[in-house]
CSV table of N, CA and C in Angstrom, one decimal:
chain,number,residue,atom,x,y,z
A,1,MET,N,0.7,-1.2,-0.1
A,1,MET,CA,0.2,0.1,0.0
A,1,MET,C,1.1,1.2,0.3
A,2,THR,N,0.1,2.1,-1.1
A,2,THR,CA,1.3,3.2,-0.6
A,2,THR,C,0.3,4.7,0.0
A,3,VAL,N,1.9,5.4,0.3
A,3,VAL,CA,0.9,6.4,1.3
A,3,VAL,C,0.5,7.7,-0.2
A,4,PRO,N,-0.4,8.3,-0.4
A,4,PRO,CA,-0.9,9.4,-1.2
A,4,PRO,C,-0.2,10.1,-1.1
A,5,GLY,N,0.4,10.9,-2.1
A,5,GLY,CA,1.1,11.9,-2.2
A,5,GLY,C,0.3,13.5,-1.6
A,6,GLY,N,1.1,14.6,-1.6
A,6,GLY,CA,0.1,16.0,-1.5
A,6,GLY,C,0.3,16.0,-0.1
A,7,THR,N,-1.2,16.8,0.5
A,7,THR,CA,-1.1,17.2,2.0
A,7,THR,C,-1.8,15.5,2.3
A,8,ALA,N,-2.7,14.8,1.7
A,8,ALA,CA,-3.5,13.8,1.7
A,8,ALA,C,-2.5,12.9,2.6
A,9,GLY,N,-1.3,13.0,2.1
A,9,GLY,CA,0.1,11.6,2.1
A,9,GLY,C,0.4,12.5,3.5
A,10,THR,N,1.2,13.6,3.3
A,10,THR,CA,1.5,14.0,4.8
A,10,THR,C,0.6,14.5,5.5
A,11,ILE,N,-0.7,14.7,5.8
A,11,ILE,CA,-1.4,14.3,7.0
A,11,ILE,C,-1.9,12.6,7.5
A,12,ALA,N,-1.5,11.6,6.2
A,12,ALA,CA,-1.5,10.6,6.9
A,12,ALA,C,-0.1,9.7,7.7
A,13,ARG,N,1.0,10.4,6.7
A,13,ARG,CA,2.0,9.7,7.5
A,13,ARG,C,1.9,11.0,8.9
A,14,TRP,N,2.1,12.0,9.1
A,14,TRP,CA,2.1,13.3,10.0
A,14,TRP,C,1.2,11.8,11.2
A,15,GLY,N,0.0,11.6,10.8
A,15,GLY,CA,-1.1,11.0,11.8
A,15,GLY,C,-1.0,9.5,12.5
A,16,ALA,N,-0.5,9.3,11.2
A,16,ALA,CA,0.7,8.0,11.6
A,16,ALA,C,1.3,7.3,12.6
A,17,GLY,N,1.9,8.9,12.6
A,17,GLY,CA,3.1,8.7,13.1
A,17,GLY,C,3.5,9.2,14.7
A,18,LEU,N,2.3,10.5,14.6
A,18,LEU,CA,1.9,10.4,16.3
A,18,LEU,C,1.0,9.2,17.1
A,19,LEU,N,0.4,8.5,15.9
A,19,LEU,CA,0.0,7.1,16.5
A,19,LEU,C,0.4,6.7,17.1
A,20,ARG,N,2.1,6.1,16.7
A,20,ARG,CA,3.0,5.6,16.9
A,20,ARG,C,3.9,6.0,18.1
A,21,THR,N,3.6,6.7,18.6
A,21,THR,CA,4.5,8.4,19.2
A,21,THR,C,3.1,7.7,20.8
A,22,ARG,N,4.6,6.6,21.6
A,22,ARG,CA,4.0,6.1,22.9
A,22,ARG,C,3.3,7.2,24.0
A,23,TRP,N,4.2,8.2,23.9
A,23,TRP,CA,4.0,9.4,25.1
A,23,TRP,C,3.2,9.8,24.6
A,24,LEU,N,2.7,10.6,24.0
A,24,LEU,CA,1.5,11.9,23.5
A,24,LEU,C,0.4,10.6,23.5
A,25,VAL,N,0.5,9.1,23.1
A,25,VAL,CA,-1.0,8.5,23.0
A,25,VAL,C,-1.0,8.2,24.6
A,26,ARG,N,-0.2,8.3,25.3
A,26,ARG,CA,-0.6,7.8,26.6
A,26,ARG,C,-1.2,9.1,27.5
A,27,VAL,N,-1.3,10.2,27.0
A,27,VAL,CA,-2.2,11.4,27.5
A,27,VAL,C,-3.4,11.7,28.2
A,28,PRO,N,-4.1,11.4,27.0
A,28,PRO,CA,-5.0,10.6,27.4
A,28,PRO,C,-6.1,10.2,28.3
A,29,ILE,N,-4.6,9.4,28.4
A,29,ILE,CA,-5.2,8.1,30.1
A,29,ILE,C,-4.9,8.9,31.0
A,30,TRP,N,-3.8,9.9,31.5
A,30,TRP,CA,-3.1,10.6,32.5
A,30,TRP,C,-4.5,11.4,32.5
A,31,LEU,N,-5.4,11.7,31.8
A,31,LEU,CA,-6.1,13.3,31.4
A,31,LEU,C,-7.4,12.1,32.0
A,32,TYR,N,-8.3,11.1,31.5
A,32,TYR,CA,-8.9,10.0,32.5
A,32,TYR,C,-9.0,10.0,33.8
A,33,ARG,N,-7.5,9.5,34.5
A,33,ARG,CA,-7.1,9.2,35.4
A,33,ARG,C,-7.2,10.1,36.6
A,34,LEU,N,-7.0,11.8,36.0
A,34,LEU,CA,-7.0,12.6,36.7
A,34,LEU,C,-8.5,13.6,37.2
A,35,GLY,N,-9.5,12.7,36.4
A,35,GLY,CA,-10.8,12.9,36.1
A,35,GLY,C,-10.9,13.6,35.4
A,36,LEU,N,-10.3,13.9,34.4
A,36,LEU,CA,-11.2,15.5,32.8
A,36,LEU,C,-11.9,14.4,32.2
A,37,GLY,N,-12.1,13.1,32.0
A,37,GLY,CA,-12.4,12.8,31.0
A,37,GLY,C,-13.5,12.9,30.2
A,38,ALA,N,-14.0,14.3,31.0
A,38,ALA,CA,-15.4,14.9,30.4
A,38,ALA,C,-14.6,16.0,29.6
A,39,LEU,N,-13.7,16.0,29.3
A,39,LEU,CA,-13.0,17.2,28.8
A,39,LEU,C,-13.1,16.6,26.7
A,40,PHE,N,-13.5,14.8,26.8
A,40,PHE,CA,-13.5,14.6,25.5
A,40,PHE,C,-14.8,14.2,24.8
A,41,GLY,N,-16.4,14.3,26.1
A,41,GLY,CA,-17.3,14.0,25.7
A,41,GLY,C,-17.5,12.8,25.8
A,42,ARG,N,-18.5,12.2,24.5
A,42,ARG,CA,-19.3,11.0,24.3
A,42,ARG,C,-17.8,10.5,22.7
A,43,LEU,N,-17.0,11.9,22.8
A,43,LEU,CA,-15.6,11.7,21.3
A,43,LEU,C,-14.9,10.3,21.6
A,44,LEU,N,-15.2,9.9,23.4
A,44,LEU,CA,-13.7,9.1,23.2
A,44,LEU,C,-13.9,8.6,24.8
A,45,LEU,N,-13.5,7.1,24.7
A,45,LEU,CA,-13.9,6.2,26.1
A,45,LEU,C,-12.0,6.1,26.0
A,46,MET,N,-11.8,5.4,27.7
A,46,MET,CA,-10.5,5.0,28.0
A,46,MET,C,-11.1,3.3,28.1
A,47,LEU,N,-10.6,2.7,27.6
A,47,LEU,CA,-11.5,1.0,28.2
A,47,LEU,C,-9.5,0.3,29.1
A,48,GLU,N,-10.5,-0.3,30.2
A,48,GLU,CA,-9.3,-1.1,30.1
A,48,GLU,C,-9.7,-2.4,30.1
A,49,HIS,N,-8.4,-2.9,30.3
A,49,HIS,CA,-8.4,-4.2,29.7
A,49,HIS,C,-7.3,-5.2,30.5
A,50,VAL,N,-6.9,-6.6,30.2
A,50,VAL,CA,-6.2,-7.1,30.6
A,50,VAL,C,-5.3,-7.7,30.1
A,51,GLY,N,-4.1,-7.4,30.2
A,51,GLY,CA,-3.0,-8.3,28.7
A,51,GLY,C,-3.0,-9.7,29.2
A,52,ARG,N,-3.7,-10.4,27.9
A,52,ARG,CA,-3.0,-11.8,28.1
A,52,ARG,C,-2.1,-12.9,28.1
A,53,ARG,N,-0.8,-12.1,28.0
A,53,ARG,CA,0.1,-13.0,28.8
A,53,ARG,C,0.6,-12.5,30.5
A,54,SER,N,0.9,-11.3,30.9
A,54,SER,CA,0.7,-10.5,31.9
A,54,SER,C,0.2,-10.4,32.9
A,55,GLY,N,-1.2,-10.3,32.3
A,55,GLY,CA,-2.5,-10.7,33.6
A,55,GLY,C,-2.6,-8.9,34.1
A,56,ALA,N,-1.9,-7.9,34.1
A,56,ALA,CA,-2.1,-6.8,33.8
A,56,ALA,C,-2.4,-6.0,33.5
A,57,ARG,N,-3.2,-5.0,34.4
A,57,ARG,CA,-4.8,-3.9,34.0
A,57,ARG,C,-3.4,-2.8,32.9
A,58,ARG,N,-4.7,-3.3,31.8
A,58,ARG,CA,-3.9,-1.9,30.3
A,58,ARG,C,-4.7,-1.2,30.0
A,59,TYR,N,-4.5,0.0,29.7
A,59,TYR,CA,-5.0,0.9,30.0
A,59,TYR,C,-5.0,1.7,27.8
A,60,VAL,N,-6.3,1.9,27.9
A,60,VAL,CA,-6.3,2.8,26.1
A,60,VAL,C,-7.4,4.0,25.7
A,61,VAL,N,-7.1,4.6,25.5
A,61,VAL,CA,-8.4,6.1,24.8
A,61,VAL,C,-8.1,5.6,23.8
A,62,LEU,N,-9.9,5.0,23.1
A,62,LEU,CA,-10.4,4.5,22.1
A,62,LEU,C,-11.2,6.2,21.3
A,63,GLU,N,-11.4,6.1,19.8
A,63,GLU,CA,-12.4,6.8,19.4
A,63,GLU,C,-13.7,5.8,19.7
A,64,VAL,N,-15.2,7.1,19.8
A,64,VAL,CA,-16.4,6.0,19.4
A,64,VAL,C,-17.2,6.0,18.0
A,65,VAL,N,-16.7,4.9,17.4
A,65,VAL,CA,-17.9,5.5,16.5
A,65,VAL,C,-19.3,5.5,16.2
A,66,ASP,N,-19.6,4.6,17.2
A,66,ASP,CA,-20.6,4.3,16.9
A,66,ASP,C,-21.2,4.6,18.9
A,67,ARG,N,-22.9,4.5,18.6
A,67,ARG,CA,-23.5,4.2,20.1
A,67,ARG,C,-24.2,3.6,19.7
A,68,ARG,N,-25.0,2.4,20.7
A,68,ARG,CA,-26.1,2.1,20.9
A,68,ARG,C,-27.0,1.9,21.4
A,69,PRO,N,-27.9,1.9,22.4
A,69,PRO,CA,-29.0,2.6,23.1
A,69,PRO,C,-29.0,1.0,22.8
A,70,PRO,N,-29.0,0.4,24.3
A,70,PRO,CA,-28.8,1.6,25.4
A,70,PRO,C,-27.4,1.7,26.1
A,71,ASP,N,-26.7,0.8,26.6
A,71,ASP,CA,-25.3,0.3,26.5
A,71,ASP,C,-24.7,0.5,25.6
A,72,THR,N,-24.1,0.4,24.6
A,72,THR,CA,-23.1,-0.5,23.8
A,72,THR,C,-22.4,0.7,23.2
A,73,TRP,N,-21.6,0.7,23.4
A,73,TRP,CA,-20.5,1.4,22.2
A,73,TRP,C,-19.5,0.8,21.8
A,74,VAL,N,-19.3,1.6,20.2
A,74,VAL,CA,-18.5,0.8,19.1
A,74,VAL,C,-16.9,1.2,18.9
A,75,VAL,N,-16.2,1.0,18.5
A,75,VAL,CA,-15.1,1.4,19.0
A,75,VAL,C,-14.0,1.1,17.7
A,76,VAL,N,-13.2,1.3,16.8
A,76,VAL,CA,-12.4,0.8,15.8
A,76,VAL,C,-10.7,0.3,16.4
A,77,SER,N,-10.5,-0.6,15.8
A,77,SER,CA,-9.3,-0.4,15.9
A,77,SER,C,-8.2,-0.2,14.7
A,78,GLY,N,-7.2,0.6,15.1
A,78,GLY,CA,-6.9,1.3,14.0
A,78,GLY,C,-5.6,0.9,13.6
A,79,PHE,N,-4.7,-0.1,14.0
A,79,PHE,CA,-3.9,-0.9,13.8
A,79,PHE,C,-4.3,-2.4,13.1
A,80,GLY,N,-6.0,-2.1,12.8
A,80,GLY,CA,-5.7,-3.4,13.1
A,80,GLY,C,-5.8,-4.9,14.0
A,81,ASP,N,-6.2,-6.2,13.4
A,81,ASP,CA,-6.1,-7.2,14.7
A,81,ASP,C,-4.6,-7.3,15.6
A,82,ARG,N,-3.6,-6.6,15.0
A,82,ARG,CA,-2.4,-6.2,15.5
A,82,ARG,C,-1.5,-5.6,17.2
A,83,ALA,N,-3.1,-4.9,17.1
A,83,ALA,CA,-3.6,-3.7,18.2
A,83,ALA,C,-3.8,-3.9,19.8
A,84,GLN,N,-2.6,-4.1,20.5
A,84,GLN,CA,-2.2,-5.2,22.0
A,84,GLN,C,-3.6,-5.0,22.6
A,85,TRP,N,-4.5,-3.9,22.4
A,85,TRP,CA,-5.8,-4.3,23.5
A,85,TRP,C,-7.2,-5.0,22.4
A,86,PHE,N,-6.9,-5.0,21.1
A,86,PHE,CA,-7.6,-5.7,21.0
A,86,PHE,C,-7.1,-6.9,21.5
A,87,ARG,N,-6.1,-7.5,20.5
A,87,ARG,CA,-5.6,-8.5,21.2
A,87,ARG,C,-5.9,-9.1,22.0
A,88,ASN,N,-5.8,-8.7,23.2
A,88,ASN,CA,-6.3,-8.5,24.8
A,88,ASN,C,-7.4,-8.8,25.0
A,89,LEU,N,-8.6,-8.2,24.0
A,89,LEU,CA,-9.8,-8.2,24.0
A,89,LEU,C,-10.2,-9.7,23.5
A,90,GLN,N,-9.4,-10.2,23.1
A,90,GLN,CA,-10.5,-11.0,22.1
A,90,GLN,C,-9.8,-12.8,23.1
A,91,ALA,N,-8.5,-12.2,23.9
A,91,ALA,CA,-8.5,-13.0,24.9
A,91,ALA,C,-9.3,-13.8,26.3
A,92,ASN,N,-9.7,-11.7,26.5
A,92,ASN,CA,-10.6,-12.0,27.5
A,92,ASN,C,-11.1,-10.5,27.3
A,93,PRO,N,-12.7,-11.1,27.4
A,93,PRO,CA,-13.9,-10.1,26.7
A,93,PRO,C,-14.0,-8.8,27.7
A,94,HIS,N,-13.3,-9.6,28.9
A,94,HIS,CA,-14.2,-8.8,30.6
A,94,HIS,C,-13.7,-7.6,30.1
A,95,ALA,N,-13.5,-6.6,30.6
A,95,ALA,CA,-13.1,-5.0,30.5
A,95,ALA,C,-13.9,-4.1,31.5
A,96,ARG,N,-13.3,-3.0,31.4
A,96,ARG,CA,-14.2,-1.7,32.7
A,96,ARG,C,-14.1,-0.8,31.2
A,97,VAL,N,-15.1,0.1,30.8
A,97,VAL,CA,-15.2,1.0,30.2
A,97,VAL,C,-15.7,2.7,31.3
A,98,TYR,N,-14.5,3.3,30.8
A,98,TYR,CA,-14.6,5.0,31.4
A,98,TYR,C,-15.0,6.0,30.6
A,99,LEU,N,-16.2,6.3,30.6
A,99,LEU,CA,-17.1,7.0,29.9
A,99,LEU,C,-17.0,8.8,30.8
A,100,GLY,N,-16.6,9.7,30.6
A,100,GLY,CA,-16.9,11.0,30.4
A,100,GLY,C,-15.7,11.2,32.2
A,101,SER,N,-16.5,11.1,33.2
A,101,SER,CA,-16.2,11.9,33.9
A,101,SER,C,-16.5,10.7,35.3
A,102,ARG,N,-17.4,10.1,34.8
A,102,ARG,CA,-18.4,8.6,35.4
A,102,ARG,C,-17.3,7.6,35.6
A,103,ARG,N,-17.8,7.2,36.7
A,103,ARG,CA,-17.2,5.6,37.5
A,103,ARG,C,-17.1,4.9,36.4
A,104,PRO,N,-15.5,3.8,36.2
A,104,PRO,CA,-16.0,3.1,35.1
A,104,PRO,C,-16.8,1.9,35.3
A,105,ALA,N,-17.7,1.7,34.2
A,105,ALA,CA,-18.1,0.4,34.0
A,105,ALA,C,-18.0,-1.2,33.8
A,106,PRO,N,-18.0,-1.0,34.0
A,106,PRO,CA,-17.8,-3.2,33.5
A,106,PRO,C,-18.5,-3.5,31.8
A,107,ALA,N,-18.1,-3.9,31.6
A,107,ALA,CA,-18.2,-4.6,30.0
A,107,ALA,C,-18.2,-5.5,29.1
A,108,THR,N,-18.8,-5.8,28.0
A,108,THR,CA,-18.1,-7.2,27.8
A,108,THR,C,-17.6,-7.4,26.4
A,109,ALA,N,-16.6,-7.0,26.0
A,109,ALA,CA,-16.7,-7.0,24.4
A,109,ALA,C,-16.9,-7.6,22.9
A,110,ARG,N,-17.7,-7.4,22.4
A,110,ARG,CA,-17.5,-8.5,21.4
A,110,ARG,C,-17.1,-8.0,19.8
A,111,VAL,N,-16.3,-9.2,18.9
A,111,VAL,CA,-16.1,-8.2,17.9
A,111,VAL,C,-17.0,-8.1,17.4
A,112,LEU,N,-17.1,-7.0,16.6
A,112,LEU,CA,-18.4,-7.3,15.2
A,112,LEU,C,-18.3,-8.4,14.2
A,113,ALA,N,-18.9,-8.4,13.5
A,113,ALA,CA,-19.5,-9.8,12.0
A,113,ALA,C,-18.5,-8.2,11.3
A,114,PRO,N,-18.3,-8.4,9.8
A,114,PRO,CA,-17.8,-8.1,9.3
A,114,PRO,C,-19.0,-7.0,8.9
A,115,GLU,N,-20.2,-7.4,8.4
A,115,GLU,CA,-21.5,-6.5,8.1
A,115,GLU,C,-21.3,-5.6,9.0
A,116,GLU,N,-21.6,-5.9,10.3
A,116,GLU,CA,-22.0,-5.2,11.2
A,116,GLU,C,-20.5,-4.3,11.3
A,117,ALA,N,-19.3,-4.6,11.0
A,117,ALA,CA,-18.6,-3.1,11.4
A,117,ALA,C,-18.9,-2.5,9.8
A,118,ARG,N,-18.9,-2.9,8.8
A,118,ARG,CA,-19.2,-2.5,7.6
A,118,ARG,C,-20.1,-1.5,8.0
A,119,ALA,N,-21.2,-2.0,8.0
A,119,ALA,CA,-22.7,-0.8,8.4
A,119,ALA,C,-22.2,0.5,9.1
A,120,ALA,N,-21.0,-0.1,10.7
A,120,ALA,CA,-20.9,1.3,11.2
A,120,ALA,C,-20.0,2.3,10.9
A,121,LEU,N,-18.7,1.6,10.1
A,121,LEU,CA,-17.8,2.7,9.6
A,121,LEU,C,-18.8,3.3,8.5
A,122,ALA,N,-19.7,2.7,7.0
A,122,ALA,CA,-20.6,3.3,6.8
A,122,ALA,C,-20.9,5.0,7.5
A,123,ALA,N,-21.6,4.3,8.6
A,123,ALA,CA,-22.9,5.7,9.8
A,123,ALA,C,-21.8,6.7,9.9
A,124,TYR,N,-20.4,6.0,10.3
A,124,TYR,CA,-19.5,7.4,11.0
A,124,TYR,C,-18.9,8.0,10.0
A,125,ALA,N,-19.4,7.7,8.6
A,125,ALA,CA,-18.5,8.5,7.6
A,125,ALA,C,-19.4,9.3,7.1
A,126,ARG,N,-20.7,8.5,7.2
A,126,ARG,CA,-21.7,9.9,6.9
A,126,ARG,C,-22.2,10.9,7.9
A,127,ARG,N,-21.9,10.4,9.7
A,127,ARG,CA,-22.1,11.7,10.4
A,127,ARG,C,-21.1,12.5,10.3
A,128,HIS,N,-19.9,12.4,10.3
A,128,HIS,CA,-18.7,12.4,10.5
A,128,HIS,C,-18.3,13.0,9.2
A,129,PRO,N,-18.4,13.7,8.2
A,129,PRO,CA,-17.5,13.1,6.6
A,129,PRO,C,-16.6,14.5,7.0
A,130,ARG,N,-15.9,14.8,7.4
A,130,ARG,CA,-14.8,15.5,8.1
A,130,ARG,C,-13.6,15.2,8.0
A,131,ALA,N,-14.6,14.6,9.6
A,131,ALA,CA,-13.3,13.6,10.6
A,131,ALA,C,-13.1,12.7,9.8
A,132,TRP,N,-13.6,11.7,9.2
A,132,TRP,CA,-13.2,10.3,8.4
A,132,TRP,C,-12.9,11.3,6.5
A,133,ALA,N,-13.0,11.8,6.5
A,133,ALA,CA,-11.9,12.5,5.3
A,133,ALA,C,-10.7,12.5,5.8
A,134,THR,N,-10.6,12.7,7.2
A,134,THR,CA,-8.7,12.6,8.3
A,134,THR,C,-8.4,11.5,8.3
A,135,LEU,N,-9.2,11.0,8.9
A,135,LEU,CA,-8.5,9.6,9.5
A,135,LEU,C,-8.9,8.5,8.3
A,136,ARG,N,-9.1,8.3,7.4
A,136,ARG,CA,-9.0,7.1,6.4
A,136,ARG,C,-7.7,7.2,6.0
A,137,PRO,N,-7.0,8.3,5.6
A,137,PRO,CA,-5.9,8.1,5.7
A,137,PRO,C,-5.2,7.7,6.5
A,138,VAL,N,-5.1,8.2,7.4
A,138,VAL,CA,-3.5,7.7,8.9
A,138,VAL,C,-3.9,6.3,9.1
A,139,PHE,N,-5.8,5.9,9.1
A,139,PHE,CA,-5.3,4.5,9.5
A,139,PHE,C,-5.3,3.9,8.0
A,140,GLU,N,-5.6,4.1,6.7
A,140,GLU,CA,-4.6,3.5,5.8
A,140,GLU,C,-3.1,3.2,5.9
A,141,SER,N,-2.7,4.3,6.9
A,141,SER,CA,-0.8,4.0,6.5
A,141,SER,C,-1.0,3.1,7.9
A,142,THR,N,-1.9,3.0,9.0
A,142,THR,CA,-1.4,2.7,10.3
A,142,THR,C,-1.3,0.8,10.0
A,143,LEU,N,-3.2,1.1,8.5
A,143,LEU,CA,-3.2,-1.0,8.7
A,143,LEU,C,-1.9,-1.4,6.9
A,144,GLY,N,-2.1,-0.6,6.2
A,144,GLY,CA,-0.8,-0.8,5.1
A,144,GLY,C,-1.6,-1.3,3.8
A,145,ALA,N,-3.1,-0.9,4.6
A,145,ALA,CA,-3.9,-1.1,3.2
A,145,ALA,C,-5.6,-0.8,3.1
A,146,ARG,N,-6.0,-0.6,2.6
A,146,ARG,CA,-7.3,0.9,1.5
A,146,ARG,C,-7.9,0.8,2.3
A,147,ILE,N,-8.6,1.5,2.9
A,147,ILE,CA,-10.0,1.6,3.5
A,147,ILE,C,-11.2,2.0,2.6
A,148,ASP,N,-12.2,0.9,2.9
A,148,ASP,CA,-13.5,0.9,2.1
A,148,ASP,C,-14.7,1.1,2.6
A,149,THR,N,-15.5,2.0,2.5
A,149,THR,CA,-16.5,2.1,4.0
A,149,THR,C,-17.6,1.0,3.2
A,150,GLY,N,-17.3,0.3,2.0
A,150,GLY,CA,-18.3,-0.9,2.2
A,150,GLY,C,-17.9,-2.1,2.3
A,151,ALA,N,-17.0,-2.2,2.1
A,151,ALA,CA,-16.2,-3.6,2.7
A,151,ALA,C,-15.2,-3.3,3.6
A,152,THR,N,-15.1,-3.4,4.9
A,152,THR,CA,-13.7,-2.7,5.6
A,152,THR,C,-13.0,-4.3,6.1
A,153,SER,N,-12.0,-3.8,6.4
A,153,SER,CA,-11.1,-4.4,7.4
A,153,SER,C,-10.6,-4.6,9.0
A,154,LEU,N,-11.2,-3.4,8.8
A,154,LEU,CA,-10.5,-2.5,10.2
A,154,LEU,C,-11.7,-3.6,11.3
A,155,PRO,N,-10.7,-3.9,12.7
A,155,PRO,CA,-11.4,-4.9,13.0
A,155,PRO,C,-12.4,-3.4,14.1
A,156,MET,N,-13.5,-3.3,14.2
A,156,MET,CA,-14.8,-3.1,15.2
A,156,MET,C,-14.6,-3.8,15.9
A,157,VAL,N,-15.3,-3.4,17.8
A,157,VAL,CA,-15.5,-3.9,18.5
A,157,VAL,C,-16.8,-3.4,19.9
A,158,ALA,N,-18.0,-4.1,19.4
A,158,ALA,CA,-18.9,-3.7,20.5
A,158,ALA,C,-18.4,-3.8,21.9
A,159,LEU,N,-18.5,-2.9,23.1
A,159,LEU,CA,-18.7,-2.2,24.3
A,159,LEU,C,-20.2,-2.8,24.6
A,160,GLU,N,-20.7,-4.0,25.7
A,160,GLU,CA,-21.7,-3.9,26.0
A,160,GLU,C,-21.6,-3.9,27.3
A,161,LEU,N,-21.9,-2.5,27.9
A,161,LEU,CA,-21.9,-2.1,29.6
A,161,LEU,C,-22.8,-3.1,29.9
A,162,ASP,N,-22.2,-3.9,30.9
A,162,ASP,CA,-23.2,-4.9,32.2
A,162,ASP,C,-24.3,-4.1,32.6
A,163,HIS,N,-23.9,-3.1,33.3
A,163,HIS,CA,-25.1,-1.9,34.1
A,163,HIS,C,-25.2,-0.4,33.5
A,164,PRO,N,-26.0,-0.7,33.4
A,164,PRO,CA,-26.6,1.0,32.8
A,164,PRO,C,-25.3,1.7,33.8
A,165,VAL,N,-24.9,2.8,32.6
A,165,VAL,CA,-24.2,4.2,33.1
A,165,VAL,C,-25.8,5.5,33.5
A,166,GLY,N,-26.6,5.6,33.5
A,166,GLY,CA,-27.5,6.5,33.3
A,166,GLY,C,-27.5,7.4,32.3
């Protein structure tokens, strides 16, 4: 997969580089831990999961691509099935979700079927065309593959909360 040239290529390379900068992607985790998760509204959530080998608690902040009432949140793995959080959830689907400044809620993760993922991505692209225009080349760069809303290879996970968060 070649990254496009011009502005789109520059954004893709820059965005992919930012996503690979560990200290930078961990900043939102510290903001959540400080009780400032409300700064992200409903755009982001923090996921607490268990390391598949270490058994240690791990944290990642992810963009919400869909919310399904009453209490299901859909997130996407921009690094595909190589993402550690994704692999950890496949090994152990029990997690906790931090939404805004609310207390963490227990949740169960379920990898979306390809048709569900396609529909969720297409809906996101319709609802947020400017954000999708920016994120798509970044995801294509991190995945090393073209992304089409008609048939996506981006893994998506539904986080179904075990208890209502109100």
